[in-house]
PDB file of C-alpha atoms in Angstrom:
ATOM      1  CA  UNK A1257       9.959   4.719  22.172  1.00 79.00           C
ATOM      2  CA  UNK A1258       9.358   1.018  22.771  1.00 89.00           C
ATOM      3  CA  UNK A1259       6.193  -0.313  21.124  1.00 95.00           C
ATOM      4  CA  UNK A1260       3.783  -3.150  21.846  1.00 96.00           C
ATOM      5  CA  UNK A1261       5.022  -4.860  18.694  1.00 96.00           C
ATOM      6  CA  UNK A1262       8.580  -4.844  20.037  1.00 95.00           C
ATOM      7  CA  UNK A1263       7.781  -6.466  23.385  1.00 95.00           C
ATOM      8  CA  UNK A1264       5.011  -8.886  22.350  1.00 95.00           C
ATOM      9  CA  UNK A1265       5.385 -12.610  21.884  1.00 91.00           C
ATOM     10  CA  UNK A1266       4.726 -12.961  18.128  1.00 91.00           C
ATOM     11  CA  UNK A1267       2.716 -15.677  16.458  1.00 81.00           C
ATOM     12  CA  UNK A1268      -0.321 -15.777  18.735  1.00 88.00           C
ATOM     13  CA  UNK A1269      -3.171 -17.915  17.441  1.00 91.00           C
ATOM     14  CA  UNK A1270      -6.923 -17.500  17.669  1.00 92.00           C
ATOM     15  CA  UNK A1271      -9.248 -20.141  19.008  1.00 95.00           C
ATOM     16  CA  UNK A1272     -12.635 -19.959  17.250  1.00 96.00           C
ATOM     17  CA  UNK A1273     -15.565 -19.269  19.593  1.00 96.00           C
ATOM     18  CA  UNK A1274     -17.137 -22.489  18.327  1.00 97.00           C
ATOM     19  CA  UNK A1275     -14.168 -24.672  19.349  1.00 97.00           C
ATOM     20  CA  UNK A1276     -14.576 -26.927  22.389  1.00 98.00           C
ATOM     21  CA  UNK A1277     -12.536 -26.460  25.535  1.00 98.00           C
ATOM     22  CA  UNK A1278     -10.869 -29.853  25.265  1.00 97.00           C
ATOM     23  CA  UNK A1279      -9.519 -28.841  21.852  1.00 97.00           C
ATOM     24  CA  UNK A1280      -8.522 -25.431  23.256  1.00 97.00           C
ATOM     25  CA  UNK A1281      -6.567 -27.164  26.040  1.00 97.00           C
ATOM     26  CA  UNK A1282      -4.807 -29.338  23.463  1.00 97.00           C
ATOM     27  CA  UNK A1283      -3.841 -26.246  21.456  1.00 96.00           C
ATOM     28  CA  UNK A1284      -2.589 -24.488  24.600  1.00 95.00           C
ATOM     29  CA  UNK A1285      -0.465 -27.525  25.397  1.00 96.00           C
ATOM     30  CA  UNK A1286       0.945 -27.730  21.874  1.00 94.00           C
ATOM     31  CA  UNK A1287       1.754 -23.995  21.821  1.00 91.00           C
ATOM     32  CA  UNK A1288       2.945 -23.985  25.449  1.00 90.00           C
ATOM     33  CA  UNK A1289       0.706 -21.032  26.353  1.00 90.00           C
ATOM     34  CA  UNK A1290      -1.791 -20.349  29.113  1.00 91.00           C
ATOM     35  CA  UNK A1291      -4.211 -18.191  27.142  1.00 92.00           C
ATOM     36  CA  UNK A1292      -5.741 -17.938  23.685  1.00 94.00           C
ATOM     37  CA  UNK A1293      -7.648 -15.052  22.129  1.00 94.00           C
ATOM     38  CA  UNK A1294     -11.163 -16.112  21.106  1.00 95.00           C
ATOM     39  CA  UNK A1295     -12.365 -15.067  17.652  1.00 92.00           C
ATOM     40  CA  UNK A1296     -15.860 -14.807  16.276  1.00 89.00           C
ATOM     41  CA  UNK A1297     -16.788 -15.991  12.784  1.00 89.00           C
ATOM     42  CA  UNK A1298     -15.332 -12.768  11.314  1.00 86.00           C
ATOM     43  CA  UNK A1299     -11.967 -13.269  13.070  1.00 82.00           C
ATOM     44  CA  UNK A1300     -12.721 -10.438  15.466  1.00 86.00           C
ATOM     45  CA  UNK A1301     -11.642 -10.624  19.081  1.00 90.00           C
ATOM     46  CA  UNK A1302     -14.535 -11.623  21.335  1.00 90.00           C
ATOM     47  CA  UNK A1303     -12.637 -12.751  24.436  1.00 92.00           C
ATOM     48  CA  UNK A1304      -9.632 -14.517  25.895  1.00 93.00           C
ATOM     49  CA  UNK A1305      -9.661 -18.074  27.167  1.00 94.00           C
ATOM     50  CA  UNK A1306      -7.196 -19.054  29.888  1.00 93.00           C
ATOM     51  CA  UNK A1307      -6.180 -22.424  31.226  1.00 94.00           C
ATOM     52  CA  UNK A1308      -7.700 -21.306  34.530  1.00 93.00           C
ATOM     53  CA  UNK A1309     -11.022 -20.596  32.790  1.00 94.00           C
ATOM     54  CA  UNK A1310     -11.096 -24.184  31.557  1.00 96.00           C
ATOM     55  CA  UNK A1311     -10.338 -25.667  34.967  1.00 96.00           C
ATOM     56  CA  UNK A1312     -12.346 -23.350  37.238  1.00 95.00           C
ATOM     57  CA  UNK A1313     -15.107 -22.269  34.867  1.00 94.00           C
ATOM     58  CA  UNK A1314     -15.791 -25.636  33.276  1.00 96.00           C
ATOM     59  CA  UNK A1315     -14.238 -28.728  34.848  1.00 96.00           C
ATOM     60  CA  UNK A1316     -14.633 -27.686  38.513  1.00 96.00           C
ATOM     61  CA  UNK A1317     -18.306 -26.907  37.870  1.00 96.00           C
ATOM     62  CA  UNK A1318     -18.922 -30.365  36.455  1.00 96.00           C
ATOM     63  CA  UNK A1319     -19.288 -29.248  32.841  1.00 96.00           C
ATOM     64  CA  UNK A1320     -17.956 -31.316  29.959  1.00 97.00           C
ATOM     65  CA  UNK A1321     -14.998 -29.604  28.197  1.00 97.00           C
ATOM     66  CA  UNK A1322     -15.823 -31.651  25.089  1.00 97.00           C
ATOM     67  CA  UNK A1323     -19.221 -29.935  24.927  1.00 97.00           C
ATOM     68  CA  UNK A1324     -18.426 -26.469  26.265  1.00 97.00           C
ATOM     69  CA  UNK A1325     -17.104 -23.964  23.722  1.00 97.00           C
ATOM     70  CA  UNK A1326     -14.586 -21.161  23.984  1.00 97.00           C
ATOM     71  CA  UNK A1327     -17.434 -18.769  23.169  1.00 94.00           C
ATOM     72  CA  UNK A1328     -19.342 -20.047  26.195  1.00 94.00           C
ATOM     73  CA  UNK A1329     -16.464 -18.796  28.338  1.00 91.00           C
ATOM     74  CA  UNK A1330     -16.069 -15.355  26.692  1.00 86.00           C
ATOM     75  CA  UNK A1331     -17.100 -12.688  29.187  1.00 80.00           C
ATOM     76  CA  UNK A1332     -16.984  -8.903  29.188  1.00 79.00           C
ATOM     77  CA  UNK A1333     -15.405  -6.552  26.706  1.00 84.00           C
ATOM     78  CA  UNK A1334     -12.173  -7.906  25.229  1.00 88.00           C
ATOM     79  CA  UNK A1335      -9.161  -5.621  25.559  1.00 93.00           C
ATOM     80  CA  UNK A1336      -6.375  -5.301  22.989  1.00 95.00           C
ATOM     81  CA  UNK A1337      -3.604  -2.920  21.925  1.00 97.00           C
ATOM     82  CA  UNK A1338      -2.318  -1.748  18.564  1.00 97.00           C
ATOM     83  CA  UNK A1339       1.153  -3.014  17.632  1.00 97.00           C
ATOM     84  CA  UNK A1340       2.382   0.573  17.271  1.00 97.00           C
ATOM     85  CA  UNK A1341       1.243   1.681  20.724  1.00 97.00           C
ATOM     86  CA  UNK A1342       3.886   2.908  23.147  1.00 95.00           C
ATOM     87  CA  UNK A1343       4.732   0.661  26.100  1.00 93.00           C
ATOM     88  CA  UNK A1344       3.189   3.266  28.422  1.00 93.00           C
ATOM     89  CA  UNK A1345      -0.159   2.661  26.668  1.00 96.00           C
ATOM     90  CA  UNK A1346       0.314  -1.105  27.113  1.00 95.00           C
ATOM     91  CA  UNK A1347       0.879  -0.640  30.840  1.00 93.00           C
ATOM     92  CA  UNK A1348      -2.100   1.702  31.174  1.00 94.00           C
ATOM     93  CA  UNK A1349      -4.427  -0.716  29.358  1.00 95.00           C
ATOM     94  CA  UNK A1350      -3.327  -3.672  31.467  1.00 94.00           C
ATOM     95  CA  UNK A1351      -3.331  -1.749  34.743  1.00 92.00           C
ATOM     96  CA  UNK A1352      -6.653   0.012  34.285  1.00 92.00           C
ATOM     97  CA  UNK A1353      -8.415  -3.267  33.461  1.00 92.00           C
ATOM     98  CA  UNK A1354      -6.307  -5.444  35.799  1.00 91.00           C
ATOM     99  CA  UNK A1355      -5.345  -7.909  33.072  1.00 91.00           C
ATOM    100  CA  UNK A1356      -2.197  -9.994  32.720  1.00 91.00           C
ATOM    101  CA  UNK A1357      -2.379 -10.818  29.010  1.00 92.00           C
ATOM    102  CA  UNK A1358      -3.064  -8.452  26.151  1.00 95.00           C
ATOM    103  CA  UNK A1359      -3.595  -9.324  22.472  1.00 95.00           C
ATOM    104  CA  UNK A1360      -1.662  -7.169  19.995  1.00 96.00           C
ATOM    105  CA  UNK A1361      -3.459  -6.205  16.798  1.00 94.00           C
ATOM    106  CA  UNK A1362      -1.985  -4.777  13.578  1.00 93.00           C
ATOM    107  CA  UNK A1363      -4.235  -3.845  10.633  1.00 89.00           C
ATOM    108  CA  UNK A1364      -7.152  -5.695  12.273  1.00 84.00           C
ATOM    109  CA  UNK A1365      -5.101  -8.910  12.538  1.00 88.00           C
ATOM    110  CA  UNK A1366      -3.809 -10.655  15.636  1.00 91.00           C
ATOM    111  CA  UNK A1367      -0.007 -10.494  15.552  1.00 93.00           C
ATOM    112  CA  UNK A1368       0.957 -11.384  19.118  1.00 94.00           C
ATOM    113  CA  UNK A1369       0.275 -11.364  22.831  1.00 95.00           C
ATOM    114  CA  UNK A1370       1.880  -9.479  25.678  1.00 95.00           C
ATOM    115  CA  UNK A1371       2.154 -11.352  28.962  1.00 92.00           C
ATOM    116  CA  UNK A1372       3.790 -10.736  32.323  1.00 89.00           C
ATOM    117  CA  UNK A1373       6.892 -12.548  31.070  1.00 90.00           C
ATOM    118  CA  UNK A1374       7.153 -10.201  28.080  1.00 92.00           C
ATOM    119  CA  UNK A1375       6.913  -7.171  30.356  1.00 92.00           C
ATOM    120  CA  UNK A1376       9.555  -8.604  32.690  1.00 90.00           C
ATOM    121  CA  UNK A1377      11.991  -8.962  29.785  1.00 91.00           C
ATOM    122  CA  UNK A1378      11.613  -5.380  28.573  1.00 88.00           C
ATOM    123  CA  UNK A1379      10.791  -3.135  31.530  1.00 87.00           C
ATOM    124  CA  UNK A1380      12.711  -1.859  34.530  1.00 87.00           C
ATOM    125  CA  UNK A1381      12.174  -3.369  37.969  1.00 89.00           C
ATOM    126  CA  UNK A1382      10.412  -0.164  39.010  1.00 90.00           C
ATOM    127  CA  UNK A1383       8.007  -0.340  36.036  1.00 87.00           C
ATOM    128  CA  UNK A1384       7.254  -4.019  36.757  1.00 87.00           C
ATOM    129  CA  UNK A1385       6.626  -3.297  40.442  1.00 88.00           C
ATOM    130  CA  UNK A1386       4.214  -0.467  39.598  1.00 88.00           C
ATOM    131  CA  UNK A1387       2.428  -2.634  37.055  1.00 88.00           C
ATOM    132  CA  UNK A1388       2.076  -5.574  39.458  1.00 88.00           C
ATOM    133  CA  UNK A1389       0.792  -3.372  42.265  1.00 88.00           C
ATOM    134  CA  UNK A1390      -2.019  -2.050  40.070  1.00 88.00           C
ATOM    135  CA  UNK A1391      -2.883  -5.285  38.243  1.00 87.00           C
ATOM    136  CA  UNK A1392      -2.979  -7.448  41.375  1.00 86.00           C
ATOM    137  CA  UNK A1393      -4.657  -4.860  43.625  1.00 78.00           C
ATOM    138  CA  UNK A1394      -8.125  -5.838  44.732  1.00 70.00           C
ATOM    139  CA  UNK A1395     -10.901  -3.736  43.253  1.00 56.00           C
TER     140      UNK A1395
END
């Protein structure tokens, strides 16, 4: 059984909900990532911020990324997976919610993220094709 913890990219970092989007973009650049989990004041997951969110949801709408916070961009119910979950549970969570990045939690702590690239490294071509068909299908 392959687990979420085995396929994740370890060392993911939170961005506090109170942090501005310009600072979030700087952190994404430094970490070479396209998404950051957003944490509330209790270090609980309250959303995920993507580079696309910053560009489309803030800059393209004429908002100031130095004044807009990560929390302002948090929408919906955040999804996550336990580090011990089987890869089939990872795929189900991502497919059923049509998401491409999934935070991995162990003992209530963020321990990593699973992205498309992580799936591609660990799954068969058939599994990847099935995943992509469901995640990219229009609702």
